PDB file of C-alpha atoms in Angstrom:
ATOM      1  CA  UNK J1176       5.601  -7.367   4.167  1.00 79.00           C
ATOM      2  CA  UNK J1177       6.284  -4.627   6.719  1.00 77.00           C
ATOM      3  CA  UNK J1178       3.231  -2.630   5.651  1.00 87.00           C
ATOM      4  CA  UNK J1179       1.072  -5.745   5.663  1.00 92.00           C
ATOM      5  CA  UNK J1180       2.220  -6.493   9.226  1.00 86.00           C
ATOM      6  CA  UNK J1181       1.346  -2.933  10.270  1.00 87.00           C
ATOM      7  CA  UNK J1182      -2.120  -3.324   8.776  1.00 92.00           C
ATOM      8  CA  UNK J1183      -2.605  -6.582  10.684  1.00 93.00           C
ATOM      9  CA  UNK J1184      -1.436  -4.957  13.925  1.00 89.00           C
ATOM     10  CA  UNK J1185      -3.873  -2.075  13.415  1.00 91.00           C
ATOM     11  CA  UNK J1186      -6.677  -4.517  12.768  1.00 92.00           C
ATOM     12  CA  UNK J1187      -5.879  -6.774  15.738  1.00 92.00           C
ATOM     13  CA  UNK J1188      -4.842  -4.220  18.346  1.00 89.00           C
ATOM     14  CA  UNK J1189      -6.963  -1.231  17.469  1.00 90.00           C
ATOM     15  CA  UNK J1190      -9.953  -1.673  15.192  1.00 87.00           C
ATOM     16  CA  UNK J1191     -11.229  -4.966  16.571  1.00 90.00           C
ATOM     17  CA  UNK J1192     -10.735  -3.847  20.182  1.00 90.00           C
ATOM     18  CA  UNK J1193     -11.976  -0.284  19.821  1.00 90.00           C
ATOM     19  CA  UNK J1194     -14.863  -1.374  17.615  1.00 86.00           C
ATOM     20  CA  UNK J1195     -16.215  -3.480  20.485  1.00 90.00           C
ATOM     21  CA  UNK J1196     -15.935  -0.644  23.010  1.00 91.00           C
ATOM     22  CA  UNK J1197     -17.056   2.368  20.995  1.00 91.00           C
ATOM     23  CA  UNK J1198     -19.860   3.022  18.562  1.00 93.00           C
ATOM     24  CA  UNK J1199     -18.514   5.559  16.086  1.00 92.00           C
ATOM     25  CA  UNK J1200     -21.004   7.983  14.563  1.00 94.00           C
ATOM     26  CA  UNK J1201     -18.542   9.811  12.293  1.00 95.00           C
ATOM     27  CA  UNK J1202     -15.198   9.344  10.608  1.00 95.00           C
ATOM     28  CA  UNK J1203     -13.846  12.160  12.776  1.00 96.00           C
ATOM     29  CA  UNK J1204     -14.608  10.115  15.919  1.00 94.00           C
ATOM     30  CA  UNK J1205     -12.756   7.165  14.418  1.00 93.00           C
ATOM     31  CA  UNK J1206      -9.804   9.428  13.585  1.00 95.00           C
ATOM     32  CA  UNK J1207      -9.589  10.697  17.180  1.00 95.00           C
ATOM     33  CA  UNK J1208      -9.433   7.093  18.456  1.00 94.00           C
ATOM     34  CA  UNK J1209      -6.827   6.157  15.835  1.00 94.00           C
ATOM     35  CA  UNK J1210      -4.699   9.204  16.694  1.00 95.00           C
ATOM     36  CA  UNK J1211      -4.758   8.187  20.373  1.00 94.00           C
ATOM     37  CA  UNK J1212      -3.704   4.645  19.392  1.00 93.00           C
ATOM     38  CA  UNK J1213      -0.763   5.995  17.347  1.00 94.00           C
ATOM     39  CA  UNK J1214       0.531   7.841  20.405  1.00 94.00           C
ATOM     40  CA  UNK J1215       0.575   4.601  22.405  1.00 93.00           C
ATOM     41  CA  UNK J1216       1.955   2.608  19.443  1.00 90.00           C
ATOM     42  CA  UNK J1217       4.862   4.991  18.876  1.00 91.00           C
ATOM     43  CA  UNK J1218       5.743   6.023  22.444  1.00 93.00           C
ATOM     44  CA  UNK J1219       4.720   3.287  24.894  1.00 93.00           C
ATOM     45  CA  UNK J1220       4.353  -0.057  23.084  1.00 91.00           C
ATOM     46  CA  UNK J1221       7.613  -2.021  22.781  1.00 90.00           C
ATOM     47  CA  UNK J1222       8.293  -3.447  19.333  1.00 88.00           C
ATOM     48  CA  UNK J1223       9.930  -6.747  18.444  1.00 84.00           C
ATOM     49  CA  UNK J1224      10.619  -5.997  14.794  1.00 77.00           C
ATOM     50  CA  UNK J1225      13.956  -6.153  13.048  1.00 77.00           C
ATOM     51  CA  UNK J1226      16.507  -4.151  14.997  1.00 79.00           C
ATOM     52  CA  UNK J1227      13.987  -2.796  17.497  1.00 84.00           C
ATOM     53  CA  UNK J1228      15.059  -4.961  20.461  1.00 84.00           C
ATOM     54  CA  UNK J1229      11.978  -4.057  22.478  1.00 89.00           C
ATOM     55  CA  UNK J1230      12.314  -0.315  21.932  1.00 91.00           C
ATOM     56  CA  UNK J1231       9.471   1.970  20.954  1.00 90.00           C
ATOM     57  CA  UNK J1232       9.633   3.648  17.534  1.00 88.00           C
ATOM     58  CA  UNK J1233      10.214   6.997  19.262  1.00 90.00           C
ATOM     59  CA  UNK J1234      13.164   5.585  21.224  1.00 90.00           C
ATOM     60  CA  UNK J1235      14.622   4.013  18.079  1.00 88.00           C
ATOM     61  CA  UNK J1236      14.274   7.333  16.256  1.00 88.00           C
ATOM     62  CA  UNK J1237      15.856   9.271  19.111  1.00 89.00           C
ATOM     63  CA  UNK J1238      18.756   6.778  19.281  1.00 88.00           C
ATOM     64  CA  UNK J1239      19.446   7.431  15.609  1.00 83.00           C
ATOM     65  CA  UNK J1240      20.741   5.148  12.927  1.00 67.00           C
ATOM     66  CA  UNK J1241      23.644   2.998  14.120  1.00 66.00           C
ATOM     67  CA  UNK J1242      26.943   4.056  12.636  1.00 67.00           C
ATOM     68  CA  UNK J1243      28.726   1.366  10.608  1.00 67.00           C
ATOM     69  CA  UNK J1244      31.792  -0.162  12.213  1.00 61.00           C
ATOM     70  CA  UNK J1245      34.996   0.727  10.395  1.00 65.00           C
ATOM     71  CA  UNK J1246      37.066  -2.101   8.932  1.00 65.00           C
ATOM     72  CA  UNK J1247      40.023  -1.135  11.119  1.00 65.00           C
ATOM     73  CA  UNK J1248      37.955  -1.739  14.270  1.00 59.00           C
ATOM     74  CA  UNK J1249      36.806  -5.136  13.004  1.00 62.00           C
ATOM     75  CA  UNK J1250      40.414  -6.106  12.228  1.00 68.00           C
ATOM     76  CA  UNK J1251      41.535  -4.989  15.708  1.00 67.00           C
ATOM     77  CA  UNK J1252      38.750  -7.020  17.328  1.00 66.00           C
ATOM     78  CA  UNK J1253      39.692 -10.130  15.342  1.00 70.00           C
ATOM     79  CA  UNK J1254      43.382  -9.878  16.203  1.00 72.00           C
ATOM     80  CA  UNK J1255      42.644  -9.201  19.888  1.00 70.00           C
ATOM     81  CA  UNK J1256      40.557 -12.382  20.160  1.00 62.00           C
TER      82      UNK J1256
END
C-alpha cells in the first residue's frame, strides 16, 4: 500500500503537472525533472504519513528512529498519575 501511494503521489503531483508544462524530447530530460521533484519531495514537502507528523523525509531521517520506552519508565508514569 505504501508503494502504491507513492506511485499515486508521483502521478498526481509530478507527472500530470510537469507533463502539462514541459514537452520532453528524451528520457534524460524526464529524469532531470524527476530528480528535481525528489529534492522537493524529500526536503521541503511536509508529509502526513504514519509517524511523519508533518515532517519531511529528510527531517524524519535526521531525527532518527525513536527509541522504545523502557518498561520501568512506563510503570513510573502509571504510578505517578
